[in-house]
Short mmCIF file of C-alpha atoms in Angstrom, two decimals:
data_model
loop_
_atom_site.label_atom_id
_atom_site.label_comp_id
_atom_site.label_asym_id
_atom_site.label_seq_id
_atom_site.Cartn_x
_atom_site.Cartn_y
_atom_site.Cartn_z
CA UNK A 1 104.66 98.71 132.47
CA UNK A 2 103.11 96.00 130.19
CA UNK A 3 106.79 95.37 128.60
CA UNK A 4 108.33 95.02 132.31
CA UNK A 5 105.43 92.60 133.02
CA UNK A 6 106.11 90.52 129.95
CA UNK A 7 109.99 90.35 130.00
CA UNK A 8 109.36 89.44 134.08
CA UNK A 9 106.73 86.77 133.32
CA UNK A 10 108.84 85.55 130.30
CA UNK A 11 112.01 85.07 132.07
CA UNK A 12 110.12 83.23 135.40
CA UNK A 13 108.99 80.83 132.80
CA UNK A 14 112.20 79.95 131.70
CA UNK A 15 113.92 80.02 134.46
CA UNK A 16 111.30 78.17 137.39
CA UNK A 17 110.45 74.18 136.78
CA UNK A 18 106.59 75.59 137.56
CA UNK A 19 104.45 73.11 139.13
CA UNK A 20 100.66 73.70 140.49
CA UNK A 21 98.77 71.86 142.82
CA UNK A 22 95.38 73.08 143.47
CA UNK A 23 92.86 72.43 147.05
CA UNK A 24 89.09 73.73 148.13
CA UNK A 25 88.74 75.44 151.04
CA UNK A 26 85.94 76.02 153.40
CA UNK A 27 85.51 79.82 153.94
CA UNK A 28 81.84 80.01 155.60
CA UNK A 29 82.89 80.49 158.94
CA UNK A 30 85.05 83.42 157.93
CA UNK A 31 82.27 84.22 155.15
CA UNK A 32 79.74 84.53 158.46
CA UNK A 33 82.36 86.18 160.89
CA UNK A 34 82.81 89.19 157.73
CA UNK A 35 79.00 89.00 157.33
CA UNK A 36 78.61 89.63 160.88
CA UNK A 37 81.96 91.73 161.77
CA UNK A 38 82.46 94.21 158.86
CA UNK A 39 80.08 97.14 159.89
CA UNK A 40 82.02 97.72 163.26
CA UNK A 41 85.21 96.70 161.84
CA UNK A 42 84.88 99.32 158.88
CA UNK A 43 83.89 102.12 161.69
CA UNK A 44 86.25 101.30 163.36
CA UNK A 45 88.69 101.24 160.26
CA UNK A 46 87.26 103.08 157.61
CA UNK A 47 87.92 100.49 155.13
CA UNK A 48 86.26 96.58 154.87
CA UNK A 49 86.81 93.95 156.43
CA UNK A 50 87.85 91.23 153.35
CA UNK A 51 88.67 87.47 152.91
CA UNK A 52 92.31 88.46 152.00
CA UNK A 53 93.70 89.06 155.86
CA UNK A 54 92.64 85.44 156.99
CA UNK A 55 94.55 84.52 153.93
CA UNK A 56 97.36 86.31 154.70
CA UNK A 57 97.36 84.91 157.86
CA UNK A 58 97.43 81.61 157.38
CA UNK A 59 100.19 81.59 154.76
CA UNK A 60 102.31 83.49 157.43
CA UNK A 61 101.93 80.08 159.23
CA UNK A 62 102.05 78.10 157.17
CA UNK A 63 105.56 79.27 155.68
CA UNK A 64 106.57 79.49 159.40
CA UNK A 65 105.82 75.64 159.02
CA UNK A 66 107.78 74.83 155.76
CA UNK A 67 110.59 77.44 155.19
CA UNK A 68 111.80 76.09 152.39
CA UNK A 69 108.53 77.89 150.74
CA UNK A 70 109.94 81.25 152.13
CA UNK A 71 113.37 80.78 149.72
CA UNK A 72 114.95 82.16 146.84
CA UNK A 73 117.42 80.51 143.85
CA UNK A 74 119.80 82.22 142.63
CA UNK A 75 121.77 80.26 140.18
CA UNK A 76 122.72 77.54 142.60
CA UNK A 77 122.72 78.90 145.80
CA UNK A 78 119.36 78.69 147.97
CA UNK A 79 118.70 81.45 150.15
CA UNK A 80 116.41 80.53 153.10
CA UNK A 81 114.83 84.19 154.33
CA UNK A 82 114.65 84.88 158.05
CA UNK A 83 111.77 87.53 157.52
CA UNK A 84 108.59 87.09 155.38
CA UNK A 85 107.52 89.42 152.91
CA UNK A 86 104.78 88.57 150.87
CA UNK A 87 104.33 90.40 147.67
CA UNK A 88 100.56 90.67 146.88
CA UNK A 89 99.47 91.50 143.31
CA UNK A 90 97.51 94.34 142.91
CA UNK A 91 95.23 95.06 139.38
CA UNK A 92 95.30 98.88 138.40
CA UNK A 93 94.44 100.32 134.99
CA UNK A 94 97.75 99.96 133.14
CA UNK A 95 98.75 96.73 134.06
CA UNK A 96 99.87 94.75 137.37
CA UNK A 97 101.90 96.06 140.18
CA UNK A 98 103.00 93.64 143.23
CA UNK A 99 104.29 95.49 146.56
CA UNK A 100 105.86 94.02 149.07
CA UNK A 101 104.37 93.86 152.54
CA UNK A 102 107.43 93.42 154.92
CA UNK A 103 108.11 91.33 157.66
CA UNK A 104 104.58 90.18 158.01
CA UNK A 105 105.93 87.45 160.70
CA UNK A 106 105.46 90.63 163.38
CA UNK A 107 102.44 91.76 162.37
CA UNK A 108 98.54 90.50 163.83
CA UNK A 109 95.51 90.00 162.40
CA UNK A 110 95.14 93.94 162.40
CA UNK A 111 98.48 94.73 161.56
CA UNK A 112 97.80 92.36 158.59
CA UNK A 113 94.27 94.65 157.53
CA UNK A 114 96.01 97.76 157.78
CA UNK A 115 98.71 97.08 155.89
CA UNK A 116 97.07 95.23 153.34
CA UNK A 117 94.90 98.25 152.83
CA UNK A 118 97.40 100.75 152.95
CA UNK A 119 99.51 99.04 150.20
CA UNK A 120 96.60 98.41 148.02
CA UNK A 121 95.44 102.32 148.70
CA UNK A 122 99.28 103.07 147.14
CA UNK A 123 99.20 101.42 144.28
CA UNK A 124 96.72 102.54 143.24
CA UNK A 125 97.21 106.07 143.56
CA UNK A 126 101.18 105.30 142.02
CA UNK A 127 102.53 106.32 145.48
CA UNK A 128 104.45 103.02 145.55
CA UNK A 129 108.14 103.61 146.06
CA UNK A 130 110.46 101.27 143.79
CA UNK A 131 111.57 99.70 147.26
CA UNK A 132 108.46 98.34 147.91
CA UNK A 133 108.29 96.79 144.16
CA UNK A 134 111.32 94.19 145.26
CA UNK A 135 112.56 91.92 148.39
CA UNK A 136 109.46 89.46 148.74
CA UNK A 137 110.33 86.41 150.37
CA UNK A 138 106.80 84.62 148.41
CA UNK A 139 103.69 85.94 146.33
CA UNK A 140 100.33 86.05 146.60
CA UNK A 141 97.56 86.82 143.47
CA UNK A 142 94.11 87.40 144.41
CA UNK A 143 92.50 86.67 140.96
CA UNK A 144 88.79 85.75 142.91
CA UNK A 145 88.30 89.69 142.95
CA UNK A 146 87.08 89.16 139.38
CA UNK A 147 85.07 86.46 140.11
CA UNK A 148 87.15 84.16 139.00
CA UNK A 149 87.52 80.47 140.46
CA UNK A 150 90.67 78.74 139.94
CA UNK A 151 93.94 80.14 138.25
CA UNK A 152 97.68 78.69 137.77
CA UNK A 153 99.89 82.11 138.74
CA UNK A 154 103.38 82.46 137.44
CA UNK A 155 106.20 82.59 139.81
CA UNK A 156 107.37 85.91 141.03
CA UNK A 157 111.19 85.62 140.69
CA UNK A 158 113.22 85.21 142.82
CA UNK A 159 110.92 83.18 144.71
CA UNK A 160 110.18 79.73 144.76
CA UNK A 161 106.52 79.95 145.53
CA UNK A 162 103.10 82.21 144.43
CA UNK A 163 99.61 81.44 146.09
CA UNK A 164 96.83 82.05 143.84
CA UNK A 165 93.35 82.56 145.59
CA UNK A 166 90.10 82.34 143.78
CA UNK A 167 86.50 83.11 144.50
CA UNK A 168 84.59 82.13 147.39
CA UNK A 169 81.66 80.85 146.27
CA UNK A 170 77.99 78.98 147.69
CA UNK A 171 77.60 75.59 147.03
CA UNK A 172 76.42 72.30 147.89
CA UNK A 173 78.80 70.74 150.12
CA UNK A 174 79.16 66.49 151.67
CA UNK A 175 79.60 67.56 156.06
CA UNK A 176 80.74 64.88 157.88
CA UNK A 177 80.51 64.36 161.07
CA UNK A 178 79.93 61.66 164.03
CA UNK A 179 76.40 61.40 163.17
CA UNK A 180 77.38 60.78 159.48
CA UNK A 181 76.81 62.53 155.92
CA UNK A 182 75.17 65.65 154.89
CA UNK A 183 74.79 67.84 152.33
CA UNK A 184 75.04 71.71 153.55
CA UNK A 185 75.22 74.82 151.64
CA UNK A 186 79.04 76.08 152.39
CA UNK A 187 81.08 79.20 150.96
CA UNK A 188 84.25 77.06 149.22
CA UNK A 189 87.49 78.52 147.78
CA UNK A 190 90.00 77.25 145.72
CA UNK A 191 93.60 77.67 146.07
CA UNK A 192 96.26 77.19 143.73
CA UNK A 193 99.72 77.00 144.52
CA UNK A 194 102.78 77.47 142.28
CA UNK A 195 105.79 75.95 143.11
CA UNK A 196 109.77 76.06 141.68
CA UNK A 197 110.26 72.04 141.46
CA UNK A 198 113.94 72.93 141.18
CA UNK A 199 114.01 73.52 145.08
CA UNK A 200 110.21 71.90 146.23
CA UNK A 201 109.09 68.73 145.22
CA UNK A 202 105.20 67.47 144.83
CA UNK A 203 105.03 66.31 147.94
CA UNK A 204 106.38 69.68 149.44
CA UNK A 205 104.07 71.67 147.60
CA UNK A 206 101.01 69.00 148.67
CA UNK A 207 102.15 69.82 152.57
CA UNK A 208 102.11 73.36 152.51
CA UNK A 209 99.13 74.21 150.17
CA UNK A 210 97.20 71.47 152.83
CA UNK A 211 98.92 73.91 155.94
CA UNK A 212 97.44 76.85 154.54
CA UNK A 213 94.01 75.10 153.80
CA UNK A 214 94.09 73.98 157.65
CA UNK A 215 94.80 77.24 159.27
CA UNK A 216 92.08 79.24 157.34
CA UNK A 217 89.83 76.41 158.21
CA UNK A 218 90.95 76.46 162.15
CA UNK A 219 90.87 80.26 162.29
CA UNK A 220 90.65 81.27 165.99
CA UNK A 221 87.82 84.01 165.41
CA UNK A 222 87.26 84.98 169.28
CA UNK A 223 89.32 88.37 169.80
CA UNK A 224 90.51 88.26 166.30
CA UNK A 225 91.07 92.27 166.53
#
């Protein structure tokens, strides 16, 4: 497994112009809403509710917004993918495995949880088929499970984009508002896109990592599930 990882990561390099761009996000309404939510949502369930689903969620729309994100290269031809499926990395023991959740442009909010779970459940019991190893339409790596704050992920080939998604984290934030300036205690997040220059330029990559900020921050959390 580590050589596969290696020869994969080796070849994106030389193959994608990488580019990353990097924005905060505000997470403590979705911080409270877990806070609040996850004890009936994990009897309901049997498994928690996490940060990663309102991710999810908001890269679904924002890829619905800029397509081009949702494409492949091969050689010279661009292929612009009707369906999304997002590969999400997933951290075992041996090394790094990234299944493919399919069509995620059907599923809800729920949908979304469950088969987020299920996949991650998989993996790490190495009931993964190979078919679920390939055919993602974009990437997302998760690296905040370990704490960790900001990273600069390598493109998953054939894709043209990979969302990396650090640690939410309490601290002194400037509010403002119509009656001015404050400083609040919020729960931030950085995200870190990588991008394929060959097919998205800065500005591209600027637009959709700013999408994807906006629709985690505008969550609709009324009848979420």
């Amino acid at each position: 497994m580590r050589k596969i990882i290696a020869d994969h990561m080796k070849t994106s390099l030389e193959t994608s112009a990488h580019v990353h761009v990097v924005n905060e996000v505000n997470m403590t309404a979705i911080a409270n809403y877990i806070n609040e939510k996850n004890s009936s949502f994990e009897e309901q369930e049997g498994f928690s509710l996490t940060f990663t689903p309102f991710i999810l969620d908001a890269v679904i729309k924002a890829l619905k917004d800029y397509p081009e994100m949702n494409a492949s290269i091969n050689n010279t031809a661009i292929t612009f993918h009707k369906n999304i499926n997002i590969g999400v990395a997933v951290a075992l023991n041996e090394g790094l495995m990234v299944p493919v959740m399919f069509n995620c442009e059907e599923k809800n909010f729920l949908g979304l949880c469950r088969a987020l779970n299920d996949i991650a459940l998989r993996s790490r019991s190495k009931q993964i088929s190979p078919d679920e190893l390939s055919g993602s339409t974009f990437s997302v790596s998760n690296f905040g499970v370990f704490d960790v704050t900001i990273g600069t992920p390598i493109i998953n080939q054939p894709n043209v984009g990979i969302l990396g998604v650090g640690a939410v984290k309490k601290r002194p934030v400037i509010i403002e508002d119509h009656n001015g300036d404050s400083i609040a205690i919020q729960s931030m997040m950085n995200l870190s896109l990588g991008f394929d220059h060959r097919l998205i330029d800065g500005a591209g990559g600027a637009q959709f990592i700013n999408a994807v900020k906006k629709h985690i921050e505008l969550t609709n959390l009324e009848n979420l599930y």
